[in-house]
């Protein structure tokens, strides 16, 4: 009787609420749709019924927009997987181990995707002729669907490779847009404190700006420069104006937003301001300044190098690119032997004539045999007039410089006639007598000006031609390392990858040496980068060592063309399954609530947030 009429507070409904049933039906529907792998913009199916052949340009030019190229290849493997067709891959650049391009075996689309994910561009050009050779003997069942992921550049073997692929079945060539084509940077000649970089592109017809950054060894930005390609031009030049301290700290110049080995320029000691030593035992400023033998030399060399003026013993303690030996600083036999060794290691010795050299009998540091006494061309007791300078021969480093008619020579040291005198002569008077002679010694040079460095024997030192000549001689020197002609092997130190980043040398890299006949300047055995040690470091760049980039020519009729930036297909599987997981988490929370297990709001919010995060992931 006491329990009669009592009712329990918790009641179990006969069925779940309609909205909970609808939620669970939505979870099931999303899971079914997600497992069906729906696509947006699925694109056309690959033609043919045989295997899918993916030909990939993976040379330096493919590095620009590499992610877009990879995504396009991933989409192709998805299409091959949906059609249950095997995939083969052929890259057109030699491998990091130096092996020539080779065709892979038949593989499933999933395995091909993993291979494509690991593929990286190489820091040397693609070799379409080698890729064409890799297709010799290729046989396949059915019609092959070939897709060539091209870098957009032409070169040997492009047309031949397209024709061979087209004979296998069908061919589609993916090409980058005109604005996505790579650029090749090449170092221009030194310009005093300035620095010029030449840029080349494969396509014209539109204006295109380019920005460049000069970087130090630690990545600091030393300066920026802008360049502009005119609509009808394939080349342009960017110029940096760097102070001396920043110029000496320069390590590389990169084209911004390019990230390719061709858009990266490495700089070694040859591109820095050269250290120049002047041998003298006089204090600076001693004597009459305008009559000093070194006054005009110092003024001419100061803008193009770092000058040091001291005795020979002091100068030999520091690295030098050029050493100036005036006539007023005679050397002992021991000092002459020291200078001779320095020249043979790659230095440039610049000497000027004068009374001491004219009276010397045997001097080992001259490029030609000299006649004692010299030659007087003008004077109060002579009928002859001062001699003028003749045009420079084409083989001279001074070729192209203008000769002012007012520059004359009144006295000089004569060279003894010899069979090789003509080859050693860089500058002559109008009567044919040599005024500047030079001779290689080991890795270096000895250069002799057969007149004084001041105005005693000639007014050459008072002219602008004198400044230009010394500037050319400093450029002609090899810096503090004998790197102009590589006669001794230099081991690889840091090598550029396809994206223009320095790293460890690959397995196939070999010491840098002089090129053999027919050998490629850039190859897996000779990749771009730094070679040598800490002191003698040589930079090898793509620019100047490979041909200028040219656009891919017209392909045979019937070849399909497409862009990497087409409408990419989108797989909705992840989104649908993630949404199903989120609704399932909400269903669990609601179920607990209906059963009376009502967690506190902070715990409820944390659990829902965690479920939402897992669903989005």
Coordinates of C-alpha atoms in Angstrom, one line a residue:
X1 CA 0.0 0.0 0.0
X2 CA 2.9 2.4 0.8
X3 CA 4.3 1.9 -2.8
X4 CA 0.9 2.2 -4.6
X5 CA 0.7 5.2 -6.9
X6 CA 4.5 6.0 -7.0
X7 CA 6.2 6.6 -10.4
X8 CA 9.9 6.4 -11.2
X9 CA 11.5 9.7 -12.3
X10 CA 13.5 8.0 -15.2
X11 CA 11.4 6.8 -18.1
X12 CA 12.7 4.8 -21.0
X13 CA 11.1 5.9 -24.3
X14 CA 9.7 3.2 -26.5
X15 CA 11.9 4.5 -29.4
X16 CA 14.8 7.1 -29.9
X17 CA 13.8 10.7 -30.8
X18 CA 13.5 11.2 -34.6
X19 CA 16.3 13.8 -34.7
X20 CA 18.7 11.3 -33.1
X21 CA 17.7 8.7 -35.7
X22 CA 18.3 11.2 -38.4
X23 CA 21.7 12.0 -37.0
X24 CA 22.7 8.4 -37.0
X25 CA 21.4 8.0 -40.6
X26 CA 23.5 11.0 -41.6
X27 CA 26.6 9.3 -40.1
X28 CA 26.0 6.2 -42.0
X29 CA 25.3 8.1 -45.2
X30 CA 28.6 10.1 -44.9
X31 CA 30.6 7.0 -44.3
X32 CA 29.1 5.3 -47.3
X33 CA 29.8 8.3 -49.5
X34 CA 33.3 8.7 -48.2
X35 CA 34.2 5.1 -48.9
X36 CA 33.0 5.6 -52.4
X37 CA 35.8 8.2 -52.9
X38 CA 33.8 11.0 -54.7
X39 CA 35.9 13.5 -56.7
X40 CA 35.4 17.1 -57.8
X41 CA 36.9 17.9 -61.3
X42 CA 37.9 14.3 -62.0
X43 CA 39.1 15.1 -65.5
X44 CA 39.1 12.8 -68.5
X45 CA 40.3 9.3 -68.1
X46 CA 43.7 8.4 -69.5
X47 CA 43.5 7.1 -73.1
X48 CA 44.6 3.7 -74.2
X49 CA 44.4 0.4 -72.4
X50 CA 48.0 -0.3 -71.7
X51 CA 50.3 0.9 -69.0
X52 CA 50.8 4.6 -68.1
X53 CA 54.3 6.0 -68.9
X54 CA 55.3 9.1 -66.9
X55 CA 58.3 10.9 -68.4
X56 CA 59.6 13.5 -65.9
X57 CA 62.1 16.3 -66.6
X58 CA 64.0 16.5 -63.4
X59 CA 66.9 18.8 -64.4
X60 CA 67.7 22.2 -62.9
X61 CA 65.0 23.9 -64.9
X62 CA 62.2 21.7 -63.3
X63 CA 62.9 23.0 -59.8
X64 CA 60.8 26.1 -60.4
X65 CA 57.2 25.2 -59.6
X66 CA 58.3 21.7 -58.5
X67 CA 55.3 21.2 -56.2
X68 CA 52.8 21.9 -59.0
X69 CA 54.6 19.4 -61.1
X70 CA 54.5 16.8 -58.4
X71 CA 50.8 17.4 -57.7
X72 CA 50.0 16.9 -61.4
X73 CA 51.9 13.6 -61.4
X74 CA 50.1 12.5 -58.2
X75 CA 46.8 13.2 -60.0
X76 CA 47.9 11.0 -62.9
X77 CA 48.7 8.1 -60.6
X78 CA 45.3 8.5 -59.0
X79 CA 43.7 8.1 -62.5
X80 CA 45.9 5.1 -63.2
X81 CA 44.9 3.5 -59.9
X82 CA 41.2 4.0 -60.6
X83 CA 41.6 2.4 -64.0
X84 CA 43.7 -0.4 -62.4
X85 CA 46.6 0.3 -64.9
X86 CA 50.2 -0.2 -64.1
X87 CA 52.7 2.8 -64.2
X88 CA 56.2 3.2 -65.4
X89 CA 58.5 6.2 -64.8
X90 CA 61.3 7.6 -66.9
X91 CA 63.3 10.6 -65.7
X92 CA 65.4 12.6 -68.2
X93 CA 68.3 13.8 -66.0
X94 CA 71.2 11.6 -64.9
X95 CA 70.9 10.4 -61.3
X96 CA 72.9 11.7 -58.3
X97 CA 75.0 8.6 -58.6
X98 CA 75.9 9.5 -62.2
X99 CA 73.8 6.8 -63.8
X100 CA 72.1 7.6 -67.1
X101 CA 68.3 7.8 -67.2
X102 CA 66.6 4.4 -67.1
X103 CA 63.1 3.2 -67.4
X104 CA 61.6 1.6 -64.2
X105 CA 59.7 -1.6 -64.3
X106 CA 55.9 -1.9 -64.2
X107 CA 54.6 -1.0 -60.7
X108 CA 51.3 -0.3 -59.0
X109 CA 50.1 3.3 -58.9
X110 CA 50.6 3.5 -55.2
X111 CA 54.2 2.5 -55.5
X112 CA 54.7 5.0 -58.3
X113 CA 53.4 7.7 -56.1
X114 CA 55.9 6.9 -53.4
X115 CA 58.7 7.1 -56.0
X116 CA 57.5 10.4 -57.2
X117 CA 57.3 11.8 -53.7
X118 CA 61.0 11.0 -53.3
X119 CA 62.0 12.5 -56.7
X120 CA 63.9 15.8 -56.5
X121 CA 65.3 18.0 -59.3
X122 CA 69.0 17.7 -60.1
X123 CA 71.5 20.6 -60.4
X124 CA 72.4 19.8 -64.0
X125 CA 70.4 19.9 -67.3
X126 CA 68.0 17.2 -68.5
X127 CA 69.4 14.8 -71.1
X128 CA 66.6 14.0 -73.5
X129 CA 68.9 12.1 -75.8
X130 CA 69.8 9.7 -73.0
X131 CA 66.1 9.4 -72.1
X132 CA 65.4 8.5 -75.7
X133 CA 68.1 5.8 -75.6
X134 CA 66.5 4.4 -72.4
X135 CA 63.3 3.7 -74.5
X136 CA 65.2 1.4 -76.9
X137 CA 63.6 -2.0 -76.8
X138 CA 60.6 -0.8 -74.8
X139 CA 57.6 -3.1 -75.3
X140 CA 54.2 -2.9 -73.8
X141 CA 50.9 -4.7 -74.1
X142 CA 48.1 -2.5 -75.4
X143 CA 48.2 1.2 -76.2
X144 CA 50.5 3.2 -73.8
X145 CA 49.3 6.5 -72.3
X146 CA 52.4 8.6 -72.1
X147 CA 52.5 11.9 -70.2
X148 CA 55.6 14.1 -70.4
X149 CA 56.0 16.4 -67.4
X150 CA 58.3 18.9 -69.2
X151 CA 60.3 21.8 -67.9
X152 CA 59.4 23.9 -70.9
X153 CA 63.0 24.1 -72.3
X154 CA 64.2 23.0 -75.7
X155 CA 67.4 21.3 -76.6
X156 CA 68.7 18.2 -78.3
X157 CA 66.3 15.3 -78.4
X158 CA 63.1 17.1 -77.7
X159 CA 61.3 16.4 -81.0
X160 CA 62.8 12.9 -81.2
X161 CA 61.6 12.0 -77.7
X162 CA 58.1 13.3 -78.5
X163 CA 57.9 11.3 -81.7
X164 CA 59.0 8.1 -79.9
X165 CA 56.5 8.5 -77.1
X166 CA 53.7 9.3 -79.6
X167 CA 54.4 6.0 -81.5
X168 CA 53.8 4.0 -78.3
X169 CA 50.2 5.2 -78.1
X170 CA 49.1 8.7 -77.0
X171 CA 51.2 11.6 -75.7
X172 CA 50.2 14.5 -73.5
X173 CA 52.9 17.1 -72.7
X174 CA 52.5 19.2 -69.5
X175 CA 54.3 22.6 -69.9
X176 CA 54.7 25.4 -67.4
X177 CA 53.1 28.8 -68.2
X178 CA 55.2 31.5 -69.7
X179 CA 55.6 33.4 -66.4
X180 CA 56.6 30.1 -64.7
X181 CA 59.6 29.4 -66.9
X182 CA 63.0 29.3 -65.2
X183 CA 65.8 32.0 -65.6
X184 CA 69.5 31.5 -65.8
X185 CA 71.9 33.8 -64.0
X186 CA 75.4 34.5 -65.1
X187 CA 78.0 36.7 -63.5
X188 CA 79.0 39.8 -65.5
X189 CA 82.5 41.3 -65.4
X190 CA 83.7 43.1 -62.3
X191 CA 83.0 46.8 -62.3
X192 CA 85.1 48.3 -59.5
X193 CA 82.9 48.3 -56.5
X194 CA 79.9 47.4 -58.6
X195 CA 78.6 44.0 -59.5
X196 CA 76.6 43.0 -62.5
X197 CA 74.5 39.8 -63.0
X198 CA 73.1 38.8 -66.4
X199 CA 69.7 37.1 -66.6
X200 CA 68.4 35.0 -69.5
X201 CA 64.9 33.6 -70.0
X202 CA 63.6 31.2 -72.7
X203 CA 60.5 33.2 -73.8
X204 CA 59.8 36.8 -74.7
X205 CA 56.7 38.7 -75.7
X206 CA 55.9 40.1 -72.3
X207 CA 57.5 42.4 -69.7
X208 CA 58.8 40.6 -66.6
X209 CA 60.5 42.1 -63.5
X210 CA 63.1 40.2 -61.5
X211 CA 64.6 40.9 -58.1
X212 CA 68.0 39.7 -56.9
X213 CA 69.6 39.5 -53.5
X214 CA 73.3 39.5 -52.7
X215 CA 74.0 37.2 -49.7
X216 CA 76.9 36.7 -47.3
X217 CA 78.2 33.3 -46.2
X218 CA 75.9 33.3 -43.2
X219 CA 72.8 34.2 -45.2
X220 CA 72.9 38.0 -44.4
X221 CA 71.4 40.2 -47.2
X222 CA 74.1 42.5 -48.4
X223 CA 72.1 44.3 -51.1
X224 CA 69.2 44.0 -53.5
X225 CA 68.9 44.9 -57.2
X226 CA 66.1 44.9 -59.7
X227 CA 66.0 44.1 -63.3
X228 CA 63.3 44.2 -66.0
X229 CA 62.9 42.0 -69.1
X230 CA 61.5 44.1 -72.0
X231 CA 58.7 42.6 -73.9
X232 CA 60.9 41.7 -76.8
X233 CA 64.1 40.8 -74.9
X234 CA 65.4 37.4 -73.6
X235 CA 68.2 39.0 -71.5
X236 CA 68.6 41.7 -68.9
X237 CA 71.2 42.9 -66.4
X238 CA 70.9 43.7 -62.7
X239 CA 73.6 45.8 -61.0
X240 CA 74.6 46.0 -57.4
X241 CA 76.5 48.8 -55.8
X242 CA 78.3 47.3 -52.8
X243 CA 80.9 49.0 -50.6
X244 CA 84.3 47.3 -50.3
X245 CA 83.5 45.6 -47.0
X246 CA 80.3 44.1 -48.3
X247 CA 81.8 43.1 -51.7
X248 CA 84.5 41.1 -49.8
X249 CA 81.8 39.3 -47.8
X250 CA 79.8 38.3 -50.9
X251 CA 79.2 34.6 -51.1
X252 CA 76.2 34.2 -53.6
X253 CA 73.5 36.1 -55.5
X254 CA 70.1 34.5 -55.9
X255 CA 67.1 35.4 -58.0
X256 CA 64.2 35.8 -55.6
X257 CA 61.2 33.5 -55.9
X258 CA 63.2 31.2 -58.3
X259 CA 64.9 28.6 -56.1
X260 CA 66.8 26.8 -58.8
X261 CA 70.4 26.0 -59.3
X262 CA 70.4 28.2 -62.4
X263 CA 69.1 31.2 -60.5
X264 CA 71.9 30.9 -57.9
X265 CA 75.4 32.4 -58.5
X266 CA 78.3 31.5 -56.2
X267 CA 81.2 33.8 -55.8
X268 CA 84.8 33.0 -54.8
X269 CA 87.9 35.1 -54.3
X270 CA 88.1 35.9 -58.0
X271 CA 85.1 38.1 -57.7
X272 CA 86.2 40.0 -54.6
X273 CA 88.4 43.1 -54.5
X274 CA 92.0 41.9 -55.1
X275 CA 94.6 42.5 -52.4
X276 CA 97.5 44.4 -54.0
X277 CA 100.9 44.9 -52.5
X278 CA 103.4 47.6 -53.5
X279 CA 107.0 46.9 -52.7
X280 CA 108.8 49.9 -51.2
X281 CA 111.1 50.8 -48.3
X282 CA 110.0 54.4 -48.2
X283 CA 107.5 55.8 -45.8
X284 CA 104.2 56.9 -47.3
X285 CA 104.3 60.6 -48.3
X286 CA 108.2 60.7 -48.3
X287 CA 109.7 63.0 -51.0
X288 CA 107.9 65.1 -53.5
X289 CA 104.5 63.6 -54.0
X290 CA 103.9 64.4 -57.7
X291 CA 107.4 63.2 -58.5
X292 CA 107.1 60.0 -56.6
X293 CA 107.3 56.8 -58.6
X294 CA 104.3 55.3 -56.8
X295 CA 102.0 58.3 -56.7
X296 CA 100.1 57.6 -59.9
X297 CA 100.1 53.8 -59.4
X298 CA 98.5 54.1 -56.0
X299 CA 95.8 56.5 -57.3
X300 CA 95.0 54.2 -60.2
X301 CA 94.9 51.0 -58.1
X302 CA 93.0 52.3 -55.1
X303 CA 89.5 52.1 -56.6
X304 CA 89.9 48.5 -57.8
X305 CA 91.8 46.7 -55.0
X306 CA 93.0 46.7 -51.3
X307 CA 96.4 48.3 -51.3
X308 CA 99.2 47.5 -49.0
X309 CA 102.5 49.4 -49.1
X310 CA 105.5 47.8 -47.3
X311 CA 108.7 46.0 -47.6
X312 CA 108.8 42.6 -49.4
X313 CA 109.2 40.6 -46.3
X314 CA 106.1 42.2 -44.8
X315 CA 104.0 41.8 -47.9
X316 CA 104.8 38.1 -48.2
X317 CA 103.1 37.4 -44.9
X318 CA 99.6 38.2 -46.4
X319 CA 97.8 36.8 -49.4
X320 CA 98.3 38.9 -52.5
X321 CA 96.8 38.8 -56.0
X322 CA 99.0 41.5 -57.5
X323 CA 102.4 42.7 -56.5
X324 CA 103.8 46.0 -57.9
X325 CA 107.6 46.3 -58.1
X326 CA 108.8 49.8 -58.9
X327 CA 112.2 50.5 -60.4
X328 CA 113.4 52.2 -57.2
X329 CA 113.0 49.0 -55.1
X330 CA 115.7 46.5 -56.3
X331 CA 115.6 43.0 -55.0
X332 CA 118.4 40.8 -53.6
X333 CA 118.8 37.3 -55.2
X334 CA 117.1 35.8 -52.2
X335 CA 114.1 38.1 -52.5
X336 CA 114.0 37.5 -56.3
X337 CA 113.7 33.8 -55.6
X338 CA 110.9 34.4 -53.1
X339 CA 108.9 36.5 -55.6
X340 CA 109.5 33.9 -58.3
X341 CA 107.9 31.2 -56.1
X342 CA 105.0 33.5 -55.4
X343 CA 104.4 34.1 -59.1
X344 CA 104.5 30.4 -59.9
X345 CA 101.8 29.8 -57.3
X346 CA 99.4 32.2 -59.2
X347 CA 100.4 35.8 -58.4
X348 CA 100.8 38.6 -60.9
X349 CA 104.0 40.6 -60.7
X350 CA 103.7 44.1 -62.3
X351 CA 107.1 45.9 -62.9
X352 CA 108.0 49.3 -64.2
X353 CA 111.2 50.2 -66.0
X354 CA 113.6 52.9 -64.9
X355 CA 117.3 53.7 -64.6
X356 CA 118.0 50.7 -62.4
X357 CA 116.4 48.2 -64.7
X358 CA 118.1 49.8 -67.7
X359 CA 121.5 49.3 -66.1
X360 CA 120.8 45.7 -64.8
X361 CA 122.6 42.8 -66.5
X362 CA 120.7 39.7 -65.6
X363 CA 117.3 40.0 -64.0
X364 CA 115.2 36.8 -63.6
X365 CA 112.0 38.7 -63.0
X366 CA 111.4 40.1 -66.5
X367 CA 109.3 38.5 -69.2
X368 CA 111.8 39.2 -72.1
X369 CA 115.5 39.8 -72.4
X370 CA 116.3 43.5 -72.1
X371 CA 118.9 45.6 -73.9
X372 CA 121.1 47.6 -71.5
X373 CA 121.0 51.3 -71.5
X374 CA 117.5 51.9 -72.8
X375 CA 116.3 54.0 -75.7
X376 CA 115.9 57.8 -75.7
X377 CA 113.3 59.0 -78.2
X378 CA 113.3 62.7 -77.5
X379 CA 115.6 65.4 -76.1
X380 CA 117.3 68.8 -76.7
X381 CA 120.1 67.2 -78.8
X382 CA 117.9 64.8 -80.7
X383 CA 116.0 65.3 -84.0
X384 CA 113.4 62.6 -83.1
X385 CA 110.0 63.3 -81.6
X386 CA 108.3 61.3 -78.7
X387 CA 106.7 58.1 -79.9
X388 CA 103.0 57.5 -79.7
X389 CA 101.2 54.3 -78.7
X390 CA 99.8 51.9 -81.4
X391 CA 96.4 50.2 -81.2
X392 CA 96.3 47.2 -79.0
X393 CA 96.4 43.7 -80.5
X394 CA 93.4 41.4 -80.2
X395 CA 95.3 39.0 -78.0
X396 CA 96.1 41.7 -75.4
X397 CA 94.2 42.1 -72.2
X398 CA 94.1 45.8 -73.1
X399 CA 92.2 45.1 -76.4
X400 CA 89.3 47.5 -76.9
X401 CA 90.8 50.4 -74.9
X402 CA 91.1 53.7 -76.8
X403 CA 94.5 55.2 -77.2
X404 CA 94.6 59.0 -76.6
X405 CA 96.8 60.7 -79.2
X406 CA 98.4 62.9 -76.6
X407 CA 100.0 60.0 -74.8
X408 CA 103.7 59.8 -75.8
X409 CA 106.9 58.1 -74.7
X410 CA 110.3 59.8 -74.5
X411 CA 112.3 56.9 -73.2
X412 CA 112.0 53.2 -72.8
X413 CA 113.8 50.0 -72.0
X414 CA 114.2 47.9 -75.2
X415 CA 113.5 44.2 -75.5
X416 CA 116.0 42.0 -77.4
X417 CA 114.5 40.5 -80.5
X418 CA 113.4 36.9 -80.1
X419 CA 111.1 34.3 -81.8
X420 CA 108.4 34.6 -79.1
X421 CA 108.6 38.4 -78.6
X422 CA 105.5 39.0 -80.6
X423 CA 103.5 36.6 -78.5
X424 CA 104.7 38.2 -75.3
X425 CA 103.9 41.8 -76.4
X426 CA 100.6 43.3 -75.1
X427 CA 101.3 46.9 -76.0
X428 CA 103.5 48.6 -78.7
X429 CA 104.6 52.0 -79.9
X430 CA 103.7 53.1 -83.4
X431 CA 107.2 52.0 -84.6
X432 CA 106.5 48.5 -83.4
X433 CA 108.8 48.4 -80.3
X434 CA 107.2 46.7 -77.3
X435 CA 106.0 48.9 -74.4
X436 CA 104.3 46.2 -72.3
X437 CA 105.4 42.6 -72.3
X438 CA 104.2 39.6 -70.3
X439 CA 105.1 36.0 -69.7
X440 CA 103.4 33.2 -67.8
X441 CA 105.4 31.6 -65.0
X442 CA 103.8 28.6 -63.5
X443 CA 100.3 29.6 -62.5
X444 CA 101.1 33.3 -62.5
X445 CA 102.3 36.1 -64.7
X446 CA 105.2 38.6 -64.9
X447 CA 104.2 41.9 -66.6
X448 CA 106.7 44.6 -67.5
X449 CA 105.9 48.2 -68.5
X450 CA 109.0 49.3 -70.4
X451 CA 108.8 52.9 -69.1
X452 CA 108.5 54.5 -65.7
X453 CA 105.5 54.7 -63.5
X454 CA 105.7 58.5 -63.2
X455 CA 106.1 61.2 -65.8
X456 CA 109.9 61.0 -66.1
X457 CA 110.0 58.9 -69.3
X458 CA 106.4 59.2 -70.5
X459 CA 103.1 61.0 -69.8
X460 CA 101.3 57.7 -69.8
X461 CA 100.9 57.8 -66.0
X462 CA 99.0 61.2 -66.4
X463 CA 96.3 59.8 -68.7
X464 CA 93.1 57.9 -68.1
X465 CA 94.5 55.1 -70.2
X466 CA 97.0 54.3 -67.4
X467 CA 94.1 53.8 -65.0
X468 CA 92.2 51.5 -67.4
X469 CA 95.3 49.4 -68.1
X470 CA 96.0 48.8 -64.4
X471 CA 92.3 48.0 -63.9
X472 CA 92.5 45.4 -66.7
X473 CA 95.6 43.9 -65.1
X474 CA 93.9 43.5 -61.7
X475 CA 91.0 41.8 -63.4
X476 CA 93.4 39.6 -65.3
X477 CA 94.9 38.3 -62.0
X478 CA 93.5 35.2 -60.4
X479 CA 92.9 36.6 -56.9
X480 CA 94.5 34.9 -54.0
X481 CA 94.0 31.5 -55.5
X482 CA 95.2 30.1 -58.8
X483 CA 91.8 29.3 -60.2
X484 CA 91.7 30.7 -63.7
X485 CA 93.1 27.5 -65.2
X486 CA 92.5 24.5 -63.0
X487 CA 95.7 22.4 -63.4
X488 CA 95.4 20.6 -60.0
X489 CA 92.3 18.7 -58.9
X490 CA 90.2 20.5 -56.3
X491 CA 87.9 18.3 -54.2
X492 CA 84.2 19.1 -54.0
X493 CA 83.4 21.1 -50.8
X494 CA 79.8 22.2 -51.0
X495 CA 77.5 21.3 -53.9
X496 CA 74.3 23.0 -55.1
X497 CA 71.1 20.9 -55.2
X498 CA 68.4 21.4 -57.8
X499 CA 66.8 24.1 -55.7
X500 CA 70.0 26.1 -55.4
X501 CA 70.8 25.1 -51.8
X502 CA 74.3 24.2 -50.7
X503 CA 74.9 20.7 -49.3
X504 CA 77.2 17.8 -49.2
X505 CA 78.7 16.5 -52.4
X506 CA 76.9 13.6 -54.0
X507 CA 78.5 10.3 -54.5
X508 CA 79.3 10.8 -58.2
X509 CA 81.1 14.2 -57.7
X510 CA 84.7 14.2 -58.5
X511 CA 87.5 16.7 -57.9
X512 CA 87.4 19.7 -60.2
X513 CA 90.0 19.8 -62.9
X514 CA 90.6 21.1 -66.4
X515 CA 88.0 19.9 -68.9
X516 CA 89.0 17.1 -71.2
X517 CA 88.0 17.3 -74.9
X518 CA 84.3 16.7 -75.4
X519 CA 83.6 16.7 -71.6
X520 CA 80.5 18.5 -70.4
X521 CA 81.2 21.5 -68.2
X522 CA 78.3 20.5 -65.8
X523 CA 77.6 16.9 -65.1
X524 CA 77.0 14.5 -62.1
X525 CA 80.8 14.2 -61.9
X526 CA 81.2 18.0 -62.1
X527 CA 78.1 19.5 -60.4
X528 CA 77.9 23.3 -59.6
X529 CA 79.2 24.3 -56.2
X530 CA 82.3 25.1 -54.3
X531 CA 85.5 23.2 -54.8
X532 CA 88.9 23.3 -53.0
X533 CA 89.8 24.1 -49.4
X534 CA 89.2 27.0 -47.1
X535 CA 91.9 29.2 -48.6
X536 CA 91.7 28.2 -52.3
X537 CA 88.0 27.9 -53.0
X538 CA 86.7 27.9 -56.6
X539 CA 83.0 28.5 -57.5
X540 CA 81.5 26.6 -60.4
X541 CA 78.1 27.9 -61.6
X542 CA 75.6 26.8 -64.2
X543 CA 75.6 30.2 -65.7
X544 CA 78.3 30.5 -68.3
X545 CA 78.8 26.7 -68.4
X546 CA 75.5 25.6 -70.0
X547 CA 73.7 26.9 -73.1
X548 CA 71.3 29.8 -72.8
X549 CA 67.8 28.5 -72.1
X550 CA 65.5 28.3 -75.1
X551 CA 61.8 27.5 -75.3
X552 CA 60.6 24.0 -76.3
X553 CA 60.0 23.9 -80.1
X554 CA 56.7 23.0 -81.7
X555 CA 55.9 19.4 -81.1
X556 CA 54.6 16.9 -83.7
X557 CA 51.0 17.1 -84.7
X558 CA 48.6 15.1 -82.5
X559 CA 50.5 15.7 -79.3
X560 CA 48.2 17.0 -76.5
X561 CA 49.3 20.0 -74.5
X562 CA 48.2 20.9 -71.0
X563 CA 49.3 23.2 -68.2
X564 CA 50.3 22.3 -64.7
X565 CA 47.9 24.9 -63.3
X566 CA 44.7 23.2 -64.7
X567 CA 41.7 22.4 -62.5
X568 CA 43.1 19.8 -60.2
X569 CA 40.7 17.1 -59.0
X570 CA 39.8 17.1 -55.4
X571 CA 39.1 13.9 -53.4
X572 CA 36.2 14.4 -50.9
X573 CA 36.9 11.1 -49.0
X574 CA 38.8 12.7 -46.1
X575 CA 36.2 15.5 -45.7
X576 CA 33.2 13.1 -45.7
X577 CA 34.8 10.6 -43.3
X578 CA 35.9 13.5 -41.0
X579 CA 32.4 14.9 -40.9
X580 CA 31.0 11.5 -40.2
X581 CA 33.4 11.1 -37.3
X582 CA 32.4 14.5 -35.9
X583 CA 28.7 13.6 -36.0
X584 CA 29.4 10.3 -34.4
X585 CA 31.1 12.1 -31.5
X586 CA 28.1 14.4 -31.2
X587 CA 25.8 11.3 -31.1
X588 CA 27.9 9.8 -28.3
X589 CA 27.6 13.0 -26.2
X590 CA 23.8 13.1 -26.8
X591 CA 23.4 9.5 -25.9
X592 CA 25.1 10.0 -22.6
X593 CA 22.9 13.0 -21.9
X594 CA 19.7 11.1 -22.6
X595 CA 20.8 8.3 -20.2
X596 CA 21.2 10.9 -17.4
X597 CA 25.0 10.8 -17.4
X598 CA 25.3 14.6 -17.7
X599 CA 29.0 15.7 -17.5
X600 CA 29.9 19.1 -16.5
X601 CA 30.1 21.8 -19.1
X602 CA 34.0 22.2 -19.1
X603 CA 34.5 18.5 -19.5
X604 CA 31.8 18.4 -22.2
X605 CA 33.4 21.3 -24.1
X606 CA 36.9 19.7 -23.9
X607 CA 35.6 16.3 -25.2
X608 CA 33.6 17.9 -28.1
X609 CA 36.7 20.0 -29.0
X610 CA 38.9 17.0 -29.0
X611 CA 36.5 15.1 -31.2
X612 CA 36.2 18.0 -33.6
X613 CA 40.0 18.2 -33.9
X614 CA 40.3 14.5 -34.6
X615 CA 37.6 14.8 -37.3
X616 CA 39.4 17.8 -39.0
X617 CA 42.7 15.9 -38.9

